[in-house]
Amino acid sequence: MAKGFLLFAAVFLVPSGCIWQLCSRRKVFLAGVRGFLLGLVCLLAELGQPALGLSDPCQEWNRLQALVRDGGLSAGEARQKVVELHWELLETFGKREHAHRAAFPLEGGSWRDLGGKAGSGFVAKGYDFYQGNRHGGHPAHDIFFPDRDRDSLHDRTGRPVGVLAFLPGVVVGLNVGWEPNSQIRGGNYVWVFSPSMELYCYYAHLKDVFVQVGEWVEAGQRLGTVGRTGKNAHPSRSPTHLHFMCLSFDQGGMSPYDPYKELVQLGGR
């Protein structure tokens, strides 16, 4: 955009007296037309590109996940599109340099905050990504923190608890603005694709979301804060927690991946 603007300005914003001293009327007119057209071409070309030239497959994936969630596509159609977009994401972001590290996804949390016993909260059976909001199973780890009054603030600090990126990757999906009458089970959530492991990581029940689709995040970067959004997370009977899930691409199968061992290690055990 800057190049187009500068070319435009160079022709039309130079004082007319200076131009007449350098050129005849005919030459000035022709130069002006050429400069205007060239500037316009540059401007239109750059306006047509996504931010950083990188976010197109991310925006497409975001639209896709919402359609799958809401039952707007058949499983076959959705799987075909997942495969297409996966290769586009790899082509776009696969060679990006990033730190080879991971982070525990709950700020200030530890392995002791994981729900269930020895990872028993993770149940892959019955889960199908392509069933969207109607899926079964629980291929995820719920990570809790003390919040007796259910205000989404840590009882000891009185502050919101951050949701941190487990792995480096690009944000490919979001849901924000969840309302209590919504049937969306994840509430406000974030999807991050990690090219190095070909994993899609899902962070659900957020209060605030700090990232945008197409944004690259590093491990440990704040994605948002833990909240109580989501059909089952909102009622007072549910303890405040982060719902954290990873899916492996698996040739379009979007199969559950259990990160329990990594979480235990990252959580200080």
PDB file of C-alpha atoms in Angstrom:
ATOM      1  CA  MET A   1       0.000   0.000   0.000  1.00  0.00           C
ATOM      2  CA  ALA A   2       2.839   2.374   0.814  1.00  0.00           C
ATOM      3  CA  LYS A   3       4.395   1.949  -2.623  1.00  0.00           C
ATOM      4  CA  GLY A   4       1.133   2.805  -4.376  1.00  0.00           C
ATOM      5  CA  PHE A   5       0.603   5.850  -2.174  1.00  0.00           C
ATOM      6  CA  LEU A   6       4.123   7.159  -2.769  1.00  0.00           C
ATOM      7  CA  LEU A   7       3.818   6.804  -6.520  1.00  0.00           C
ATOM      8  CA  PHE A   8       0.491   8.598  -6.437  1.00  0.00           C
ATOM      9  CA  ALA A   9       1.870  11.369  -4.239  1.00  0.00           C
ATOM     10  CA  ALA A  10       4.998  11.790  -6.351  1.00  0.00           C
ATOM     11  CA  VAL A  11       2.910  12.705  -9.375  1.00  0.00           C
ATOM     12  CA  PHE A  12       0.023  14.679  -7.924  1.00  0.00           C
ATOM     13  CA  LEU A  13       1.373  16.318  -4.789  1.00  0.00           C
ATOM     14  CA  VAL A  14       4.475  17.996  -6.256  1.00  0.00           C
ATOM     15  CA  PRO A  15       3.886  21.775  -6.595  1.00  0.00           C
ATOM     16  CA  SER A  16       2.711  22.575 -10.099  1.00  0.00           C
ATOM     17  CA  GLY A  17       5.246  25.381 -10.499  1.00  0.00           C
ATOM     18  CA  CYS A  18       8.145  22.946 -10.142  1.00  0.00           C
ATOM     19  CA  ILE A  19       6.660  20.604 -12.723  1.00  0.00           C
ATOM     20  CA  TRP A  20       6.134  23.336 -15.283  1.00  0.00           C
ATOM     21  CA  GLN A  21       9.743  24.356 -14.889  1.00  0.00           C
ATOM     22  CA  LEU A  22      10.889  20.833 -15.759  1.00  0.00           C
ATOM     23  CA  CYS A  23       8.512  19.668 -18.449  1.00  0.00           C
ATOM     24  CA  SER A  24       6.077  20.753 -21.099  1.00  0.00           C
ATOM     25  CA  ARG A  25       2.358  20.428 -20.519  1.00  0.00           C
ATOM     26  CA  ARG A  26       2.148  17.341 -22.688  1.00  0.00           C
ATOM     27  CA  LYS A  27       4.955  15.524 -20.883  1.00  0.00           C
ATOM     28  CA  VAL A  28       3.533  16.381 -17.498  1.00  0.00           C
ATOM     29  CA  PHE A  29       0.100  15.124 -18.487  1.00  0.00           C
ATOM     30  CA  LEU A  30       1.439  11.809 -19.824  1.00  0.00           C
ATOM     31  CA  ALA A  31       3.692  11.335 -16.817  1.00  0.00           C
ATOM     32  CA  GLY A  32       0.744  12.021 -14.555  1.00  0.00           C
ATOM     33  CA  VAL A  33      -1.422   9.429 -16.275  1.00  0.00           C
ATOM     34  CA  ARG A  34       1.335   6.806 -16.188  1.00  0.00           C
ATOM     35  CA  GLY A  35       2.098   7.529 -12.542  1.00  0.00           C
ATOM     36  CA  PHE A  36      -1.543   7.417 -11.560  1.00  0.00           C
ATOM     37  CA  LEU A  37      -2.151   4.091 -13.303  1.00  0.00           C
ATOM     38  CA  LEU A  38       1.007   2.521 -11.880  1.00  0.00           C
ATOM     39  CA  GLY A  39       0.184   3.749  -8.396  1.00  0.00           C
ATOM     40  CA  LEU A  40      -3.377   2.472  -8.708  1.00  0.00           C
ATOM     41  CA  VAL A  41      -2.186  -0.978  -9.812  1.00  0.00           C
ATOM     42  CA  CYS A  42       0.218  -1.216  -6.853  1.00  0.00           C
ATOM     43  CA  LEU A  43      -2.449  -0.022  -4.462  1.00  0.00           C
ATOM     44  CA  LEU A  44      -5.057  -2.507  -5.663  1.00  0.00           C
ATOM     45  CA  ALA A  45      -2.571  -5.381  -5.684  1.00  0.00           C
ATOM     46  CA  GLU A  46      -1.522  -4.743  -2.116  1.00  0.00           C
ATOM     47  CA  LEU A  47      -5.056  -4.145  -0.856  1.00  0.00           C
ATOM     48  CA  GLY A  48      -6.033  -7.523  -2.272  1.00  0.00           C
ATOM     49  CA  GLN A  49      -3.513  -9.339  -0.098  1.00  0.00           C
ATOM     50  CA  PRO A  50      -4.310 -10.540   3.449  1.00  0.00           C
ATOM     51  CA  ALA A  51      -2.459  -9.060   6.431  1.00  0.00           C
ATOM     52  CA  LEU A  52       1.177 -10.181   6.311  1.00  0.00           C
ATOM     53  CA  GLY A  53       0.219 -12.115   3.177  1.00  0.00           C
ATOM     54  CA  LEU A  54      -0.393 -15.132   5.427  1.00  0.00           C
ATOM     55  CA  SER A  55      -3.902 -15.265   6.827  1.00  0.00           C
ATOM     56  CA  ASP A  56      -6.034 -16.624   3.933  1.00  0.00           C
ATOM     57  CA  PRO A  57      -5.980 -20.361   4.834  1.00  0.00           C
ATOM     58  CA  CYS A  58      -6.463 -19.379   8.473  1.00  0.00           C
ATOM     59  CA  GLN A  59      -9.615 -17.422   7.675  1.00  0.00           C
ATOM     60  CA  GLU A  60     -10.883 -20.330   5.583  1.00  0.00           C
ATOM     61  CA  TRP A  61     -10.187 -22.779   8.423  1.00  0.00           C
ATOM     62  CA  ASN A  62     -12.029 -20.504  10.838  1.00  0.00           C
ATOM     63  CA  ARG A  63     -15.087 -20.485   8.597  1.00  0.00           C
ATOM     64  CA  LEU A  64     -14.832 -24.254   8.219  1.00  0.00           C
ATOM     65  CA  GLN A  65     -14.658 -25.004  11.950  1.00  0.00           C
ATOM     66  CA  ALA A  66     -17.785 -22.902  12.542  1.00  0.00           C
ATOM     67  CA  LEU A  67     -19.660 -24.784   9.804  1.00  0.00           C
ATOM     68  CA  VAL A  68     -18.573 -28.153  11.219  1.00  0.00           C
ATOM     69  CA  ARG A  69     -19.487 -27.075  14.750  1.00  0.00           C
ATOM     70  CA  ASP A  70     -22.963 -26.001  13.671  1.00  0.00           C
ATOM     71  CA  GLY A  71     -23.640 -28.986  11.400  1.00  0.00           C
ATOM     72  CA  GLY A  72     -23.494 -26.933   8.226  1.00  0.00           C
ATOM     73  CA  LEU A  73     -21.448 -29.463   6.198  1.00  0.00           C
ATOM     74  CA  SER A  74     -21.525 -33.198   5.647  1.00  0.00           C
ATOM     75  CA  ALA A  75     -18.624 -35.141   7.150  1.00  0.00           C
ATOM     76  CA  GLY A  76     -17.303 -35.972   3.679  1.00  0.00           C
ATOM     77  CA  GLU A  77     -17.320 -32.372   2.486  1.00  0.00           C
ATOM     78  CA  ALA A  78     -15.763 -31.146   5.708  1.00  0.00           C
ATOM     79  CA  ARG A  79     -12.996 -33.741   5.659  1.00  0.00           C
ATOM     80  CA  GLN A  80     -12.068 -32.894   2.075  1.00  0.00           C
ATOM     81  CA  LYS A  81     -11.813 -29.229   3.001  1.00  0.00           C
ATOM     82  CA  VAL A  82      -9.773 -30.005   6.145  1.00  0.00           C
ATOM     83  CA  VAL A  83      -7.245 -31.887   4.008  1.00  0.00           C
ATOM     84  CA  GLU A  84      -6.990 -29.077   1.440  1.00  0.00           C
ATOM     85  CA  LEU A  85      -6.528 -26.384   4.067  1.00  0.00           C
ATOM     86  CA  HIS A  86      -4.052 -28.447   6.064  1.00  0.00           C
ATOM     87  CA  TRP A  87      -1.629 -28.573   3.143  1.00  0.00           C
ATOM     88  CA  GLU A  88      -2.120 -24.863   2.513  1.00  0.00           C
ATOM     89  CA  LEU A  89      -1.326 -24.140   6.158  1.00  0.00           C
ATOM     90  CA  LEU A  90       1.785 -26.312   6.004  1.00  0.00           C
ATOM     91  CA  GLU A  91       2.934 -24.636   2.810  1.00  0.00           C
ATOM     92  CA  THR A  92       2.384 -21.192   4.308  1.00  0.00           C
ATOM     93  CA  PHE A  93       3.698 -21.720   7.836  1.00  0.00           C
ATOM     94  CA  GLY A  94       5.653 -24.986   7.785  1.00  0.00           C
ATOM     95  CA  LYS A  95       9.041 -23.391   7.150  1.00  0.00           C
ATOM     96  CA  ARG A  96       8.589 -20.570   9.615  1.00  0.00           C
ATOM     97  CA  GLU A  97      11.354 -20.418  12.188  1.00  0.00           C
ATOM     98  CA  HIS A  98      10.194 -20.777  15.765  1.00  0.00           C
ATOM     99  CA  ALA A  99      11.524 -21.846  19.125  1.00  0.00           C
ATOM    100  CA  HIS A 100      11.225 -25.599  19.709  1.00  0.00           C
ATOM    101  CA  ARG A 101       9.538 -25.402  23.064  1.00  0.00           C
ATOM    102  CA  ALA A 102       6.228 -25.985  24.791  1.00  0.00           C
ATOM    103  CA  ALA A 103       4.421 -24.438  27.748  1.00  0.00           C
ATOM    104  CA  PHE A 104       1.874 -25.574  30.320  1.00  0.00           C
ATOM    105  CA  PRO A 105      -1.392 -24.060  29.028  1.00  0.00           C
ATOM    106  CA  LEU A 106      -2.635 -22.665  32.368  1.00  0.00           C
ATOM    107  CA  GLU A 107      -0.735 -19.676  33.708  1.00  0.00           C
ATOM    108  CA  GLY A 108       0.749 -20.521  37.105  1.00  0.00           C
ATOM    109  CA  GLY A 109      -0.674 -24.047  36.902  1.00  0.00           C
ATOM    110  CA  SER A 110       0.930 -27.429  37.522  1.00  0.00           C
ATOM    111  CA  TRP A 111       0.262 -31.084  36.781  1.00  0.00           C
ATOM    112  CA  ARG A 112      -1.700 -31.273  40.048  1.00  0.00           C
ATOM    113  CA  ASP A 113      -4.379 -29.070  38.479  1.00  0.00           C
ATOM    114  CA  LEU A 114      -5.222 -31.656  35.818  1.00  0.00           C
ATOM    115  CA  GLY A 115      -8.651 -33.228  36.214  1.00  0.00           C
ATOM    116  CA  GLY A 116      -9.069 -36.945  36.829  1.00  0.00           C
ATOM    117  CA  LYS A 117      -6.513 -39.383  38.166  1.00  0.00           C
ATOM    118  CA  ALA A 118      -3.337 -39.968  36.144  1.00  0.00           C
ATOM    119  CA  GLY A 119      -4.916 -38.498  33.037  1.00  0.00           C
ATOM    120  CA  SER A 120      -8.199 -40.401  33.322  1.00  0.00           C
ATOM    121  CA  GLY A 121     -10.147 -37.296  32.310  1.00  0.00           C
ATOM    122  CA  PHE A 122      -9.042 -37.881  28.725  1.00  0.00           C
ATOM    123  CA  VAL A 123     -11.599 -40.082  26.917  1.00  0.00           C
ATOM    124  CA  ALA A 124     -11.079 -40.460  23.167  1.00  0.00           C
ATOM    125  CA  LYS A 125     -13.808 -43.051  22.620  1.00  0.00           C
ATOM    126  CA  GLY A 126     -16.878 -41.608  20.976  1.00  0.00           C
ATOM    127  CA  TYR A 127     -15.233 -38.441  19.708  1.00  0.00           C
ATOM    128  CA  ASP A 128     -15.616 -37.381  16.085  1.00  0.00           C
ATOM    129  CA  PHE A 129     -14.485 -33.905  15.045  1.00  0.00           C
ATOM    130  CA  TYR A 130     -16.943 -33.965  12.160  1.00  0.00           C
ATOM    131  CA  GLN A 131     -19.912 -34.302  14.511  1.00  0.00           C
ATOM    132  CA  GLY A 132     -19.256 -30.739  15.622  1.00  0.00           C
ATOM    133  CA  ASN A 133     -21.148 -29.529  18.680  1.00  0.00           C
ATOM    134  CA  ARG A 134     -22.820 -32.956  18.996  1.00  0.00           C
ATOM    135  CA  HIS A 135     -19.634 -34.997  19.447  1.00  0.00           C
ATOM    136  CA  GLY A 136     -19.201 -37.594  22.182  1.00  0.00           C
ATOM    137  CA  GLY A 137     -16.218 -38.486  24.339  1.00  0.00           C
ATOM    138  CA  HIS A 138     -13.910 -36.054  26.111  1.00  0.00           C
ATOM    139  CA  PRO A 139     -10.511 -36.190  24.351  1.00  0.00           C
ATOM    140  CA  ALA A 140      -9.192 -33.336  26.448  1.00  0.00           C
ATOM    141  CA  HIS A 141      -7.716 -32.401  29.791  1.00  0.00           C
ATOM    142  CA  ASP A 142      -9.596 -30.027  32.056  1.00  0.00           C
ATOM    143  CA  ILE A 143      -7.187 -27.859  34.043  1.00  0.00           C
ATOM    144  CA  PHE A 144      -8.608 -26.266  37.187  1.00  0.00           C
ATOM    145  CA  PHE A 145      -7.734 -23.421  39.529  1.00  0.00           C
ATOM    146  CA  PRO A 146      -9.302 -22.276  42.848  1.00  0.00           C
ATOM    147  CA  ASP A 147     -12.430 -20.196  42.172  1.00  0.00           C
ATOM    148  CA  ARG A 148     -15.028 -20.917  44.853  1.00  0.00           C
ATOM    149  CA  ASP A 149     -17.253 -17.940  44.073  1.00  0.00           C
ATOM    150  CA  ARG A 150     -17.234 -18.696  40.332  1.00  0.00           C
ATOM    151  CA  ASP A 151     -16.106 -15.209  39.293  1.00  0.00           C
ATOM    152  CA  SER A 152     -13.304 -16.463  36.993  1.00  0.00           C
ATOM    153  CA  LEU A 153     -10.696 -14.939  39.323  1.00  0.00           C
ATOM    154  CA  HIS A 154      -8.081 -16.939  41.196  1.00  0.00           C
ATOM    155  CA  ASP A 155      -9.065 -17.121  44.879  1.00  0.00           C
ATOM    156  CA  ARG A 156      -5.533 -16.418  46.089  1.00  0.00           C
ATOM    157  CA  THR A 157      -4.509 -13.657  43.689  1.00  0.00           C
ATOM    158  CA  GLY A 158      -7.882 -12.128  42.861  1.00  0.00           C
ATOM    159  CA  ARG A 159      -6.772 -11.946  39.236  1.00  0.00           C
ATOM    160  CA  PRO A 160      -7.791 -13.593  35.957  1.00  0.00           C
ATOM    161  CA  VAL A 161      -5.797 -16.673  34.977  1.00  0.00           C
ATOM    162  CA  GLY A 162      -4.085 -16.646  31.601  1.00  0.00           C
ATOM    163  CA  VAL A 163      -4.474 -19.289  28.908  1.00  0.00           C
ATOM    164  CA  LEU A 164      -1.075 -19.938  27.329  1.00  0.00           C
ATOM    165  CA  ALA A 165      -0.173 -21.421  23.949  1.00  0.00           C
ATOM    166  CA  PHE A 166       0.984 -25.017  24.421  1.00  0.00           C
ATOM    167  CA  LEU A 167       3.055 -24.979  21.216  1.00  0.00           C
ATOM    168  CA  PRO A 168       4.135 -22.351  18.689  1.00  0.00           C
ATOM    169  CA  GLY A 169       1.627 -22.014  15.889  1.00  0.00           C
ATOM    170  CA  VAL A 170      -0.886 -19.916  14.028  1.00  0.00           C
ATOM    171  CA  VAL A 171      -4.386 -19.051  15.210  1.00  0.00           C
ATOM    172  CA  VAL A 172      -6.844 -20.711  12.827  1.00  0.00           C
ATOM    173  CA  GLY A 173     -10.121 -20.525  14.720  1.00  0.00           C
ATOM    174  CA  LEU A 174     -11.982 -18.385  17.242  1.00  0.00           C
ATOM    175  CA  ASN A 175     -15.317 -18.017  18.895  1.00  0.00           C
ATOM    176  CA  VAL A 176     -16.000 -14.880  20.928  1.00  0.00           C
ATOM    177  CA  GLY A 177     -19.057 -13.145  22.333  1.00  0.00           C
ATOM    178  CA  TRP A 178     -20.617 -16.290  23.791  1.00  0.00           C
ATOM    179  CA  GLU A 179     -23.964 -15.723  25.545  1.00  0.00           C
ATOM    180  CA  PRO A 180     -25.563 -17.939  28.248  1.00  0.00           C
ATOM    181  CA  ASN A 181     -28.450 -18.908  25.946  1.00  0.00           C
ATOM    182  CA  SER A 182     -26.014 -20.284  23.343  1.00  0.00           C
ATOM    183  CA  GLN A 183     -25.769 -24.041  22.837  1.00  0.00           C
ATOM    184  CA  ILE A 184     -22.080 -23.901  21.869  1.00  0.00           C
ATOM    185  CA  ARG A 185     -20.327 -26.201  24.317  1.00  0.00           C
ATOM    186  CA  GLY A 186     -16.882 -24.616  24.059  1.00  0.00           C
ATOM    187  CA  GLY A 187     -18.078 -21.075  24.745  1.00  0.00           C
ATOM    188  CA  ASN A 188     -15.350 -18.625  23.783  1.00  0.00           C
ATOM    189  CA  TYR A 189     -12.464 -20.628  22.352  1.00  0.00           C
ATOM    190  CA  VAL A 190      -9.265 -20.546  20.307  1.00  0.00           C
ATOM    191  CA  TRP A 191      -7.825 -23.049  17.803  1.00  0.00           C
ATOM    192  CA  VAL A 192      -4.058 -22.965  17.161  1.00  0.00           C
ATOM    193  CA  PHE A 193      -2.366 -25.040  14.441  1.00  0.00           C
ATOM    194  CA  SER A 194       1.194 -26.187  15.197  1.00  0.00           C
ATOM    195  CA  PRO A 195       2.999 -26.988  11.906  1.00  0.00           C
ATOM    196  CA  SER A 196       5.940 -28.738  13.598  1.00  0.00           C
ATOM    197  CA  MET A 197       3.713 -31.467  15.070  1.00  0.00           C
ATOM    198  CA  GLU A 198       0.716 -31.081  12.738  1.00  0.00           C
ATOM    199  CA  LEU A 199      -1.511 -30.645  15.781  1.00  0.00           C
ATOM    200  CA  TYR A 200      -4.623 -28.535  16.170  1.00  0.00           C
ATOM    201  CA  CYS A 201      -4.863 -27.341  19.775  1.00  0.00           C
ATOM    202  CA  TYR A 202      -8.185 -26.192  21.193  1.00  0.00           C
ATOM    203  CA  TYR A 203      -8.565 -23.946  24.250  1.00  0.00           C
ATOM    204  CA  ALA A 204     -12.165 -23.623  25.460  1.00  0.00           C
ATOM    205  CA  HIS A 205     -14.325 -21.891  28.128  1.00  0.00           C
ATOM    206  CA  LEU A 206     -12.365 -18.641  27.853  1.00  0.00           C
ATOM    207  CA  LYS A 207     -13.557 -15.332  29.245  1.00  0.00           C
ATOM    208  CA  ASP A 208     -11.372 -13.014  27.178  1.00  0.00           C
ATOM    209  CA  VAL A 209      -9.583 -13.737  23.895  1.00  0.00           C
ATOM    210  CA  PHE A 210      -6.447 -11.731  23.080  1.00  0.00           C
ATOM    211  CA  VAL A 211      -5.515 -13.112  19.642  1.00  0.00           C
ATOM    212  CA  GLN A 212      -6.846 -12.938  16.101  1.00  0.00           C
ATOM    213  CA  VAL A 213      -7.161 -15.436  13.269  1.00  0.00           C
ATOM    214  CA  GLY A 214      -3.937 -15.474  11.238  1.00  0.00           C
ATOM    215  CA  GLU A 215      -1.770 -14.382  14.160  1.00  0.00           C
ATOM    216  CA  TRP A 216       1.386 -16.373  14.910  1.00  0.00           C
ATOM    217  CA  VAL A 217       1.866 -17.208  18.596  1.00  0.00           C
ATOM    218  CA  GLU A 218       4.824 -18.614  20.484  1.00  0.00           C
ATOM    219  CA  ALA A 219       4.635 -21.237  23.220  1.00  0.00           C
ATOM    220  CA  GLY A 220       3.734 -19.564  26.493  1.00  0.00           C
ATOM    221  CA  GLN A 221       2.080 -16.561  24.839  1.00  0.00           C
ATOM    222  CA  ARG A 222      -1.222 -15.457  26.367  1.00  0.00           C
ATOM    223  CA  LEU A 223      -4.191 -16.395  24.190  1.00  0.00           C
ATOM    224  CA  GLY A 224      -6.802 -15.152  26.646  1.00  0.00           C
ATOM    225  CA  THR A 225      -8.071 -15.786  30.171  1.00  0.00           C
ATOM    226  CA  VAL A 226     -10.001 -18.682  31.676  1.00  0.00           C
ATOM    227  CA  GLY A 227     -13.716 -18.095  32.052  1.00  0.00           C
ATOM    228  CA  ARG A 228     -16.976 -19.957  32.446  1.00  0.00           C
ATOM    229  CA  THR A 229     -18.321 -19.783  28.906  1.00  0.00           C
ATOM    230  CA  GLY A 230     -19.935 -22.797  27.286  1.00  0.00           C
ATOM    231  CA  LYS A 231     -23.202 -24.682  27.757  1.00  0.00           C
ATOM    232  CA  ASN A 232     -21.901 -26.999  30.494  1.00  0.00           C
ATOM    233  CA  ALA A 233     -19.152 -24.779  31.928  1.00  0.00           C
ATOM    234  CA  HIS A 234     -21.430 -21.829  32.700  1.00  0.00           C
ATOM    235  CA  PRO A 235     -23.696 -23.365  35.411  1.00  0.00           C
ATOM    236  CA  SER A 236     -22.461 -22.872  38.983  1.00  0.00           C
ATOM    237  CA  ARG A 237     -22.186 -26.632  39.506  1.00  0.00           C
ATOM    238  CA  SER A 238     -19.159 -26.661  37.176  1.00  0.00           C
ATOM    239  CA  PRO A 239     -15.764 -25.699  38.680  1.00  0.00           C
ATOM    240  CA  THR A 240     -13.897 -23.051  36.674  1.00  0.00           C
ATOM    241  CA  HIS A 241     -11.429 -24.692  34.304  1.00  0.00           C
ATOM    242  CA  LEU A 242      -9.657 -24.626  30.951  1.00  0.00           C
ATOM    243  CA  HIS A 243     -10.714 -27.330  28.507  1.00  0.00           C
ATOM    244  CA  PHE A 244      -7.571 -28.225  26.528  1.00  0.00           C
ATOM    245  CA  MET A 245      -7.646 -30.592  23.548  1.00  0.00           C
ATOM    246  CA  CYS A 246      -5.185 -31.553  20.791  1.00  0.00           C
ATOM    247  CA  LEU A 247      -6.136 -33.206  17.511  1.00  0.00           C
ATOM    248  CA  SER A 248      -3.688 -34.846  15.123  1.00  0.00           C
ATOM    249  CA  PHE A 249      -4.287 -34.184  11.421  1.00  0.00           C
ATOM    250  CA  ASP A 250      -4.067 -37.939  10.671  1.00  0.00           C
ATOM    251  CA  GLN A 251      -4.765 -37.566   6.927  1.00  0.00           C
ATOM    252  CA  GLY A 252      -7.901 -35.617   7.681  1.00  0.00           C
ATOM    253  CA  GLY A 253      -9.098 -37.866  10.486  1.00  0.00           C
ATOM    254  CA  MET A 254      -8.557 -35.170  13.138  1.00  0.00           C
ATOM    255  CA  SER A 255      -7.791 -37.867  15.695  1.00  0.00           C
ATOM    256  CA  PRO A 256      -7.476 -37.167  19.439  1.00  0.00           C
ATOM    257  CA  TYR A 257      -3.906 -36.787  20.679  1.00  0.00           C
ATOM    258  CA  ASP A 258      -3.245 -37.204  24.394  1.00  0.00           C
ATOM    259  CA  PRO A 259      -0.621 -34.693  25.628  1.00  0.00           C
ATOM    260  CA  TYR A 260      -0.758 -35.972  29.221  1.00  0.00           C
ATOM    261  CA  LYS A 261       2.934 -36.885  29.456  1.00  0.00           C
ATOM    262  CA  GLU A 262       3.975 -33.489  28.116  1.00  0.00           C
ATOM    263  CA  LEU A 263       1.595 -31.705  30.485  1.00  0.00           C
ATOM    264  CA  VAL A 264       2.944 -33.579  33.487  1.00  0.00           C
ATOM    265  CA  GLN A 265       6.508 -32.736  32.501  1.00  0.00           C
ATOM    266  CA  LEU A 266       5.703 -29.094  31.771  1.00  0.00           C
ATOM    267  CA  GLY A 267       3.662 -28.870  34.952  1.00  0.00           C
ATOM    268  CA  GLY A 268       6.684 -29.555  37.109  1.00  0.00           C
ATOM    269  CA  ARG A 269       6.324 -33.180  38.159  1.00  0.00           C
TER     270      ARG A 269
END
